[in-house]
Coordinates of C-alpha atoms in Angstrom, one line a residue:
X1 CA -3.9 57.7 -34.3
X2 CA -3.9 55.7 -31.1
X3 CA -6.4 56.0 -28.3
X4 CA -5.2 56.6 -24.7
X5 CA -6.0 53.1 -23.8
X6 CA -4.0 51.7 -26.6
X7 CA -1.0 53.9 -25.6
X8 CA -1.3 52.8 -22.0
X9 CA -1.4 49.2 -23.0
X10 CA 1.7 49.6 -25.2
X11 CA 3.6 51.2 -22.3
X12 CA 2.7 48.4 -19.9
X13 CA 3.8 45.5 -22.2
X14 CA 7.6 45.2 -21.4
X15 CA 10.0 43.9 -24.1
X16 CA 12.1 40.8 -23.2
X17 CA 14.9 43.0 -21.8
X18 CA 12.9 45.5 -19.8
X19 CA 12.2 45.2 -16.0
X20 CA 8.6 44.5 -15.0
X21 CA 7.2 47.5 -13.4
X22 CA 4.6 46.3 -10.8
X23 CA 3.6 49.9 -9.7
X24 CA 1.1 50.3 -12.6
X25 CA -0.4 46.9 -12.0
X26 CA -0.8 47.5 -8.3
X27 CA -2.2 51.0 -8.9
X28 CA -4.8 49.8 -11.3
X29 CA -6.0 46.9 -8.9
X30 CA -6.2 49.4 -6.0
X31 CA -8.0 51.9 -8.2
X32 CA -10.6 49.5 -9.4
X33 CA -9.5 49.5 -13.0
X34 CA -8.5 46.5 -15.4
X35 CA -4.8 46.5 -16.1
X36 CA -4.0 45.9 -19.7
X37 CA -0.6 44.0 -19.0
X38 CA -2.3 41.7 -16.4
X39 CA -4.9 40.8 -18.9
X40 CA -2.5 40.2 -21.8
X41 CA -0.1 38.1 -19.8
X42 CA -3.1 36.1 -18.4
X43 CA -3.5 34.8 -21.9
X44 CA -5.7 31.9 -23.1
X45 CA -3.5 29.0 -22.4
X46 CA -4.4 25.4 -22.9
X47 CA -5.5 23.8 -19.7
X48 CA -2.9 21.1 -18.9
X49 CA -3.4 17.6 -17.7
X50 CA -2.0 18.7 -14.4
X51 CA -4.8 21.0 -13.7
X52 CA -7.6 18.5 -14.7
X53 CA -5.8 15.7 -12.4
X54 CA -5.3 18.3 -9.5
X55 CA -9.1 19.2 -9.8
X56 CA -10.3 15.6 -10.1
X57 CA -8.4 14.6 -6.9
X58 CA -9.6 17.6 -5.0
X59 CA -13.2 16.9 -6.3
X60 CA -13.3 13.7 -4.4
X61 CA -14.3 15.9 -1.5
X62 CA -17.5 16.7 -3.6
X63 CA -18.0 12.9 -4.1
X64 CA -18.0 12.4 -0.3
X65 CA -20.2 15.4 0.3
X66 CA -22.8 14.1 -2.1
X67 CA -22.6 10.4 -1.1
X68 CA -22.8 11.1 2.6
X69 CA -25.7 13.5 2.4
X70 CA -27.6 11.3 -0.2
X71 CA -27.1 7.9 1.3
X72 CA -29.2 8.6 4.4
X73 CA -32.3 8.7 2.3
X74 CA -32.2 4.9 1.5
X75 CA -30.8 4.1 4.9
X76 CA -33.7 5.6 6.8
X77 CA -36.1 3.4 4.8
X78 CA -34.1 0.1 5.6
X79 CA -32.9 0.6 9.2
X80 CA -36.3 -0.6 10.4
X81 CA -36.0 -1.8 14.0
X82 CA -32.1 -2.3 14.0
X83 CA -31.5 0.8 16.2
X84 CA -34.7 0.9 18.3
X85 CA -35.0 -2.8 19.3
X86 CA -38.5 -3.7 18.2
X87 CA -39.8 -0.3 17.1
X88 CA -39.7 1.7 13.8
X89 CA -37.9 5.0 13.8
X90 CA -40.2 7.8 14.7
X91 CA -40.3 11.0 12.6
X92 CA -38.5 12.9 15.4
X93 CA -35.6 10.2 15.4
X94 CA -35.3 10.6 11.6
X95 CA -35.1 14.3 11.9
X96 CA -32.4 14.0 14.6
X97 CA -30.4 11.7 12.4
X98 CA -30.5 13.9 9.4
X99 CA -30.2 17.1 11.2
X100 CA -27.0 15.9 13.1
X101 CA -25.2 15.9 9.7
X102 CA -26.3 19.4 8.9
X103 CA -25.3 20.6 12.5
X104 CA -22.0 19.0 12.0
X105 CA -21.6 20.7 8.6
X106 CA -22.5 24.0 10.0
X107 CA -19.8 23.9 12.5
X108 CA -17.3 22.5 10.2
X109 CA -18.0 25.0 7.5
X110 CA -17.8 27.8 10.0
X111 CA -14.2 27.0 11.1
X112 CA -12.8 25.6 7.7
X113 CA -11.9 28.7 5.9
X114 CA -10.4 30.4 9.0
X115 CA -8.3 27.3 9.7
X116 CA -7.1 27.1 6.1
X117 CA -5.9 30.6 6.0
X118 CA -3.5 29.6 8.9
X119 CA -2.8 26.0 7.9
X120 CA -3.2 26.0 4.1
X121 CA -6.0 24.4 2.1
X122 CA -4.5 20.9 1.8
X123 CA -4.3 20.2 5.5
X124 CA -8.0 21.0 6.1
X125 CA -9.0 18.6 3.2
X126 CA -6.8 15.9 4.9
X127 CA -8.5 16.4 8.2
X128 CA -11.9 16.2 6.5
X129 CA -10.9 12.8 5.1
X130 CA -9.9 11.5 8.6
X131 CA -13.3 12.6 9.9
X132 CA -15.2 11.0 7.0
X133 CA -13.5 7.7 7.7
X134 CA -14.1 7.9 11.5
X135 CA -17.8 8.8 10.9
X136 CA -18.4 6.0 8.3
X137 CA -17.0 3.5 10.9
X138 CA -19.2 4.8 13.8
X139 CA -22.3 4.6 11.7
X140 CA -21.6 1.1 10.3
X141 CA -21.1 -0.5 13.7
X142 CA -23.7 1.5 15.8
X143 CA -26.5 -0.3 17.5
X144 CA -28.7 2.6 18.9
X145 CA -30.0 5.8 17.7
X146 CA -27.7 8.2 19.7
X147 CA -24.6 6.5 18.4
X148 CA -26.0 6.8 14.8
X149 CA -26.6 10.5 15.5
X150 CA -22.9 10.9 16.6
X151 CA -21.7 9.2 13.4
X152 CA -23.8 11.4 11.3
X153 CA -22.5 14.5 13.3
X154 CA -18.9 13.4 12.5
X155 CA -19.8 13.0 8.8
X156 CA -21.4 16.4 8.9
X157 CA -18.1 18.1 10.2
X158 CA -16.2 16.4 7.4
X159 CA -18.9 17.6 4.9
X160 CA -18.7 21.2 6.2
X161 CA -14.9 21.2 5.9
X162 CA -14.8 19.8 2.4
X163 CA -17.8 21.9 1.1
X164 CA -16.0 25.1 2.1
X165 CA -12.4 24.3 1.1
X166 CA -12.6 22.2 -2.1
X167 CA -14.2 24.9 -4.2
X168 CA -11.8 27.5 -2.7
X169 CA -8.8 25.4 -3.3
X170 CA -9.8 24.7 -7.0
X171 CA -10.5 28.4 -7.6
X172 CA -7.2 29.5 -6.5
X173 CA -5.4 26.9 -8.6
X174 CA -7.6 27.4 -11.8
X175 CA -6.9 29.6 -14.9
X176 CA -9.4 32.5 -15.1
X177 CA -11.2 31.4 -18.3
X178 CA -12.1 28.0 -16.8
X179 CA -12.4 28.8 -13.0
X180 CA -16.2 28.6 -13.0
X181 CA -16.2 25.2 -15.0
X182 CA -13.6 23.7 -12.7
X183 CA -15.5 24.6 -9.6
X184 CA -18.6 23.1 -11.1
X185 CA -16.7 19.9 -11.6
X186 CA -16.6 19.7 -7.8
X187 CA -20.4 20.1 -8.0
X188 CA -20.6 17.4 -10.6
X189 CA -18.8 15.1 -8.2
X190 CA -21.5 16.0 -5.5
X191 CA -24.2 15.0 -7.8
X192 CA -22.5 11.9 -8.9
X193 CA -21.9 11.0 -5.3
X194 CA -25.7 11.3 -4.7
X195 CA -26.3 9.1 -7.7
X196 CA -23.8 6.4 -6.4
X197 CA -25.5 6.7 -2.9
X198 CA -28.9 6.0 -4.4
X199 CA -27.5 3.2 -6.5
X200 CA -25.9 1.7 -3.4
X201 CA -29.2 2.3 -1.5
X202 CA -31.1 0.3 -4.2
X203 CA -28.5 -2.5 -4.3
X204 CA -28.6 -3.1 -0.5
X205 CA -32.2 -2.4 0.0
X206 CA -33.1 -6.0 0.3
X207 CA -30.1 -7.2 2.2
X208 CA -30.3 -7.8 5.9
X209 CA -28.4 -5.0 7.7
X210 CA -27.6 -3.5 4.3
X211 CA -27.9 0.0 5.6
X212 CA -24.6 -0.5 7.4
X213 CA -22.7 -1.1 4.0
X214 CA -24.6 2.0 2.7
X215 CA -23.1 4.3 5.3
X216 CA -19.8 2.6 5.8
X217 CA -18.5 2.5 2.1
X218 CA -17.7 6.2 2.1
X219 CA -14.5 5.5 4.0
X220 CA -13.0 4.1 0.7
X221 CA -12.9 7.3 -1.4
X222 CA -12.0 9.3 1.8
X223 CA -9.0 7.0 2.2
X224 CA -8.0 7.3 -1.5
X225 CA -8.1 11.2 -1.3
X226 CA -6.2 11.3 1.9
X227 CA -3.3 9.5 0.1
X228 CA -3.4 11.6 -3.1
X229 CA -3.3 14.8 -1.1
X230 CA 0.3 14.1 -0.4
X231 CA 1.1 14.7 -4.0
X232 CA -1.1 17.7 -4.6
X233 CA 0.5 21.3 -4.3
X234 CA -0.6 24.0 -1.9
X235 CA -2.6 27.1 -3.3
X236 CA -0.1 29.4 -4.8
X237 CA -1.8 32.5 -3.0
X238 CA -1.3 30.8 0.3
X239 CA 2.4 30.1 -0.5
X240 CA 2.8 33.8 -1.6
X241 CA 1.4 34.8 1.9
X242 CA 4.2 32.7 3.4
X243 CA 6.8 34.4 1.1
X244 CA 7.6 31.0 -0.7
X245 CA 8.1 32.3 -4.2
X246 CA 10.2 29.2 -5.5
X247 CA 7.3 26.9 -4.7
X248 CA 4.8 29.4 -6.5
X249 CA 7.0 29.3 -9.6
X250 CA 7.1 25.5 -9.6
X251 CA 3.4 25.2 -9.3
X252 CA 2.7 27.9 -11.9
X253 CA 5.0 26.2 -14.3
X254 CA 2.9 23.1 -14.1
X255 CA -0.4 24.9 -14.4
X256 CA 0.9 26.9 -17.4
X257 CA 3.2 24.3 -19.0
X258 CA 3.1 26.1 -22.4
X259 CA 4.3 29.3 -21.1
X260 CA 7.9 30.4 -21.8
X261 CA 10.3 31.1 -18.7
X262 CA 9.8 34.8 -19.5
X263 CA 6.0 34.6 -19.6
X264 CA 5.9 32.4 -16.4
X265 CA 8.0 34.9 -14.5
X266 CA 5.7 37.7 -15.7
X267 CA 2.6 35.6 -14.4
X268 CA 4.2 35.1 -11.1
X269 CA 5.0 38.8 -10.8
X270 CA 1.4 39.8 -11.7
X271 CA 0.0 37.4 -9.2
X272 CA 2.4 38.8 -6.6
X273 CA 1.3 42.5 -7.4
X274 CA -2.3 41.5 -7.3
X275 CA -2.3 40.0 -3.8
X276 CA 0.3 42.3 -2.4
X277 CA -2.1 44.5 -0.6
X278 CA -4.0 41.5 0.8
X279 CA -0.8 39.9 2.1
X280 CA 0.1 43.3 3.8
X281 CA -3.3 43.5 5.5
X282 CA -3.0 39.7 6.6
X283 CA 0.5 40.1 8.0
X284 CA -0.4 43.3 10.0
X285 CA -3.9 42.5 11.4
X286 CA -5.4 40.3 14.0
X287 CA -8.2 37.8 13.4
X288 CA -10.8 40.2 15.0
X289 CA -9.5 43.1 12.8
X290 CA -10.1 41.0 9.8
X291 CA -13.6 40.1 11.0
X292 CA -14.2 43.9 11.3
X293 CA -12.8 44.4 7.8
X294 CA -15.2 41.7 6.5
X295 CA -18.2 43.2 8.2
X296 CA -17.8 46.9 8.1
X297 CA -15.8 47.6 4.9
X298 CA -18.3 48.1 2.1
X299 CA -16.5 46.0 -0.5
X300 CA -16.2 43.0 1.8
X301 CA -19.6 43.4 3.3
X302 CA -21.4 43.4 -0.1
X303 CA -19.4 40.2 -1.1
X304 CA -20.5 38.7 2.2
X305 CA -24.1 39.6 1.7
X306 CA -24.1 38.0 -1.9
X307 CA -22.2 34.9 -0.7
X308 CA -24.7 34.3 2.3
X309 CA -27.7 35.2 0.2
X310 CA -26.9 32.8 -2.5
X311 CA -26.1 30.0 0.0
X312 CA -29.4 30.7 1.8
X313 CA -31.2 30.5 -1.5
X314 CA -29.7 27.2 -2.4
X315 CA -31.0 25.6 0.8
X316 CA -34.3 27.5 1.4
X317 CA -35.6 26.3 -2.0
X318 CA -36.1 22.9 -0.3
X319 CA -33.9 20.8 -2.5
X320 CA -32.2 18.9 0.2
X321 CA -35.5 17.6 1.6
X322 CA -35.5 15.6 -1.5
X323 CA -32.0 14.3 -1.0
X324 CA -32.8 13.2 2.6
X325 CA -36.5 12.3 2.3
X326 CA -37.2 11.5 -1.3
X327 CA -37.5 7.7 -0.8
X328 CA -39.7 8.2 2.2
X329 CA -41.9 10.7 0.1
X330 CA -42.2 8.5 -3.0
X331 CA -43.1 5.5 -0.7
X332 CA -45.9 7.4 0.8
X333 CA -47.5 8.5 -2.5
X334 CA -47.5 4.9 -3.8
X335 CA -44.4 3.9 -5.7
X336 CA -43.4 0.4 -5.1
X337 CA -39.6 0.9 -5.6
X338 CA -39.1 4.4 -3.9
X339 CA -35.3 4.2 -3.7
X340 CA -35.2 3.4 -7.5
X341 CA -37.5 6.4 -8.1
X342 CA -35.1 8.6 -6.1
X343 CA -32.4 7.5 -8.4
X344 CA -34.2 9.1 -11.2
X345 CA -34.2 12.4 -9.2
X346 CA -30.6 12.3 -8.4
X347 CA -29.7 11.2 -12.0
X348 CA -31.5 14.3 -13.2
X349 CA -29.4 16.3 -10.8
X350 CA -26.2 14.8 -12.2
X351 CA -27.1 15.3 -15.9
X352 CA -28.2 18.9 -15.6
X353 CA -25.2 19.7 -13.5
X354 CA -23.2 18.8 -16.5
X355 CA -25.1 21.4 -18.5
X356 CA -23.8 24.0 -16.0
X357 CA -20.3 22.5 -16.4
X358 CA -20.5 23.2 -20.2
X359 CA -21.9 26.7 -20.0
X360 CA -21.1 28.4 -16.8
X361 CA -18.1 30.2 -18.1
X362 CA -19.6 31.0 -21.6
X363 CA -23.1 32.1 -20.6
X364 CA -22.1 33.4 -17.2
X365 CA -23.3 32.9 -13.7
X366 CA -25.9 35.6 -13.6
X367 CA -27.7 34.6 -16.8
X368 CA -27.8 31.0 -15.8
X369 CA -29.4 32.0 -12.5
X370 CA -31.9 34.3 -14.2
X371 CA -33.0 31.6 -16.6
X372 CA -33.0 28.6 -14.2
X373 CA -34.8 30.1 -11.1
X374 CA -38.3 30.4 -12.9
X375 CA -38.2 26.6 -13.6
X376 CA -37.7 25.9 -9.9
X377 CA -40.6 28.1 -9.1
X378 CA -42.8 26.3 -11.7
X379 CA -41.7 22.8 -10.6
X380 CA -42.4 23.4 -7.0
X381 CA -45.8 25.0 -7.8
X382 CA -46.8 22.2 -10.0
X383 CA -45.9 19.8 -7.1
X384 CA -48.0 21.8 -4.7
X385 CA -51.0 21.7 -7.0
X386 CA -50.5 17.8 -7.6
X387 CA -50.4 17.2 -3.8
X388 CA -53.5 19.3 -3.3
X389 CA -55.7 17.2 -5.7
X390 CA -53.9 13.9 -4.7
X391 CA -54.7 14.3 -1.1
X392 CA -58.4 15.5 -1.5
X393 CA -59.8 12.4 0.1
X394 CA -57.5 12.4 3.0
X395 CA -57.9 15.9 4.1
X396 CA -54.8 17.4 2.3
X397 CA -52.5 15.0 4.2
X398 CA -50.4 11.9 3.2
X399 CA -51.8 9.0 5.2
X400 CA -50.0 5.7 5.4
X401 CA -51.4 2.7 3.5
X402 CA -53.7 5.0 1.4
X403 CA -53.7 4.3 -2.4
X404 CA -53.4 7.6 -4.2
X405 CA -54.1 8.2 -7.9
X406 CA -51.2 7.0 -10.0
X407 CA -51.8 9.9 -12.4
X408 CA -51.1 12.6 -9.7
X409 CA -48.2 10.6 -8.3
X410 CA -46.6 10.7 -11.8
X411 CA -47.2 14.5 -12.0
X412 CA -45.5 14.8 -8.6
X413 CA -42.4 12.9 -10.0
X414 CA -42.6 15.1 -13.1
X415 CA -42.6 18.3 -11.1
X416 CA -39.7 17.1 -9.1
X417 CA -37.7 16.3 -12.2
X418 CA -38.4 19.9 -13.5
X419 CA -37.5 21.4 -10.1
X420 CA -34.3 19.3 -9.9
X421 CA -33.3 20.1 -13.5
X422 CA -33.6 23.7 -13.0
X423 CA -31.8 23.7 -9.6
X424 CA -28.9 21.7 -11.0
X425 CA -28.4 24.1 -13.8
X426 CA -28.2 27.1 -11.6
X427 CA -28.5 27.5 -7.8
X428 CA -27.1 24.0 -7.2
X429 CA -23.6 25.2 -8.3
X430 CA -23.4 28.9 -8.6
X431 CA -23.2 29.6 -4.9
X432 CA -20.1 27.5 -4.6
X433 CA -18.2 30.2 -6.8
X434 CA -18.4 32.3 -3.6
X435 CA -14.6 32.4 -3.0
X436 CA -14.2 34.6 -6.1
X437 CA -16.0 37.5 -4.3
X438 CA -13.6 37.9 -1.5
X439 CA -10.2 39.5 -1.3
X440 CA -7.3 37.2 0.0
X441 CA -7.1 38.6 3.4
X442 CA -10.7 37.8 4.2
X443 CA -11.3 34.9 1.7
X444 CA -11.1 32.2 4.2
X445 CA -13.2 33.9 6.7
X446 CA -15.8 35.0 4.0
X447 CA -16.2 31.5 2.5
X448 CA -16.5 30.0 6.1
X449 CA -19.4 32.4 7.0
X450 CA -21.1 31.8 3.6
X451 CA -20.8 28.0 3.9
X452 CA -22.1 28.2 7.5
X453 CA -25.1 30.1 6.1
X454 CA -25.7 27.3 3.7
X455 CA -25.7 24.6 6.4
X456 CA -27.7 26.9 8.9
X457 CA -30.4 27.1 6.2
X458 CA -30.1 23.6 5.5
X459 CA -30.6 22.7 9.2
X460 CA -33.7 25.0 9.3
X461 CA -35.3 23.4 6.3
X462 CA -34.5 19.7 7.1
X463 CA -35.2 19.8 10.8
X464 CA -38.7 21.4 10.0
X465 CA -39.7 19.5 6.7
X466 CA -41.7 16.6 8.4
X467 CA -43.2 18.9 10.8
X468 CA -44.1 21.4 8.0
X469 CA -45.7 18.6 6.0
X470 CA -47.8 17.7 8.9
X471 CA -48.9 21.3 9.9
X472 CA -49.6 23.0 6.6
X473 CA -50.1 19.8 4.4
X474 CA -47.7 18.7 1.5
X475 CA -49.4 21.1 -0.9
X476 CA -48.7 24.0 1.5
X477 CA -45.1 23.0 2.1
X478 CA -44.2 22.9 -1.4
X479 CA -46.1 26.1 -2.1
X480 CA -44.1 27.7 0.7
X481 CA -40.9 26.5 -0.9
X482 CA -41.9 28.1 -4.2
X483 CA -42.4 31.4 -2.5
X484 CA -38.8 31.3 -1.0
X485 CA -37.6 30.4 -4.5
X486 CA -39.4 33.6 -5.9
X487 CA -37.6 35.8 -3.2
X488 CA -34.3 34.2 -4.2
X489 CA -34.9 35.0 -7.9
X490 CA -35.6 38.7 -6.9
X491 CA -32.4 38.7 -4.9
X492 CA -30.4 37.5 -8.0
X493 CA -32.0 40.2 -10.3
X494 CA -31.0 43.1 -8.0
X495 CA -27.8 41.9 -6.2
X496 CA -25.9 39.1 -8.1
X497 CA -23.2 40.5 -10.4
X498 CA -21.5 38.6 -13.4
X499 CA -18.0 37.4 -12.6
X500 CA -17.3 35.1 -15.5
X501 CA -13.9 36.0 -17.3
X502 CA -12.8 38.2 -14.4
X503 CA -9.6 37.0 -12.4
X504 CA -9.9 36.6 -8.6
X505 CA -8.3 39.8 -7.9
X506 CA -10.4 41.7 -10.6
X507 CA -13.7 40.5 -9.1
X508 CA -12.9 42.5 -5.9
X509 CA -13.2 45.8 -7.9
X510 CA -16.9 45.3 -8.8
X511 CA -18.2 46.0 -5.2
X512 CA -16.5 49.4 -4.8
X513 CA -19.8 51.4 -5.3
X514 CA -22.7 49.0 -4.9
X515 CA -23.4 45.3 -5.8
X516 CA -21.5 45.7 -9.0
X517 CA -24.2 44.5 -11.6
X518 CA -23.3 47.4 -14.1
X519 CA -19.7 47.6 -13.0
X520 CA -19.0 44.0 -13.6
X521 CA -20.4 44.3 -17.1
X522 CA -18.2 47.4 -17.7
X523 CA -15.0 45.6 -16.5
X524 CA -15.8 42.4 -18.5
X525 CA -16.3 44.5 -21.7
X526 CA -13.1 46.4 -21.2
X527 CA -11.2 43.2 -20.7
X528 CA -12.7 41.7 -23.8
X529 CA -11.6 44.8 -25.8
X530 CA -8.1 44.5 -24.5
X531 CA -7.9 40.7 -25.4
X532 CA -9.4 41.5 -28.9
X533 CA -6.6 44.2 -29.5
X534 CA -3.9 41.9 -28.3
X535 CA -5.1 39.1 -30.5
X536 CA -5.3 41.5 -33.4
X537 CA -1.7 42.8 -32.9
X538 CA -0.5 39.2 -32.6
X539 CA -2.2 38.3 -35.9
X540 CA -0.6 41.2 -37.6
X541 CA 2.9 40.2 -36.3
X542 CA 2.2 36.6 -37.5
X543 CA 1.4 37.9 -41.0
X544 CA 4.4 40.2 -41.1
X545 CA 6.7 37.2 -40.2
X546 CA 5.2 35.1 -43.1
X547 CA 5.5 37.9 -45.8
X548 CA 8.6 37.8 -47.9
X549 CA 11.1 40.7 -47.4

């Protein structure tokens, strides 16, 4: 005897000559239930080379993001008197130079998603490339601090646009089962960009005016991506909003190359049904009305809280102070090749982001965060202890030209490696999955605000790092960051749901009555049961075909 769910599933799976009824699919999505037919037609198709090439091209934005935020660490060490005509850069000038990038990224991230809803995702990435090229040229030819700050600000705007849109673009073009992994690939490129930046920094460290090459070389990948974007497709969901069904079919046929024409048509119909309500809302509301929907509708507001909360956690943990100031820090504690030591830190970041690339869809976002955050807390606490004992003879502060015990300096390096490894495995990539929390009508707006939160927190941390080190000592500063990490971990425990295995449209259901931690587990379990039944039925059919009549 069949269960009600099995009977419903069989009714929803049309035969080759039946019309696809989108009513049940739409009703289930609106009612917060998994639709059996949508799950079955989603399938487990092999990811095509088209998808991998598309993601690799889009991820050049991540490479630029990582390179342009990482390269300044070595540049600040080697600029010397080039911009100040006989004087070294002051701490205040260094903070202005680094904070200008973050301020630009804050503004770029704030408008990126909103613009992309109107213009499409591709155009925003192209604009970011133009800005990257302009910023690189301004930096490489500047001769005073304020022009350098202006160039860093331009770079920041490009970083803000790219950091918001590249993950969103990848998510909307990715098969569900690999969506997390493909977004992490963009983060891998961010960390690779940082590794390359430190390598370039080390290579040009002893070259006269080498810092100009460091900041100027980023125009090369920006130019390459600008050309490649011409050959990339627009997001199918954006094309559906424009009513361009034929283009959606062409793109889907390349993403799901192994699907039959019938299966492909069903995939397009399911996607069309899933985003139908969002399209209706987008076409009948103004921008201000959508802002109200985001802030005052419970489902959207909870998604925004999680998106902003995770982005704030990523920055308030203090990681990017290492990206910007690591060479300066390691120089102060006695390492002779501070830029080379920074390369170890960025290399750790890259390697452990590959761990997340492997497991984020299999283990899940929530579990990775629950397991990795304690490692961050431990690493920062260990650094705080090491700084305390290292600086005992200098009153708790780092004093230039002071020789500190090498053993404590090594422990600081070890603690940074532990912290960075834990960061890269979890919070370094999970927040960039933010686009999957928002329904299509507010996705651009929601990701813009979440990305802006990232850069606002980044601006706060990086503009106060040197001052904080001077006010409450290095031990106090890193202990403070450890405390913020603890608060972030608590936030994950109580608010962050699991989304691995759910389609973009299914993720919206989990916030209907709270932050969805239990609801997400229920929906994922139900979806797994449907897939298991479908696979079992398929195996039976295959055996029956092989048996002799």
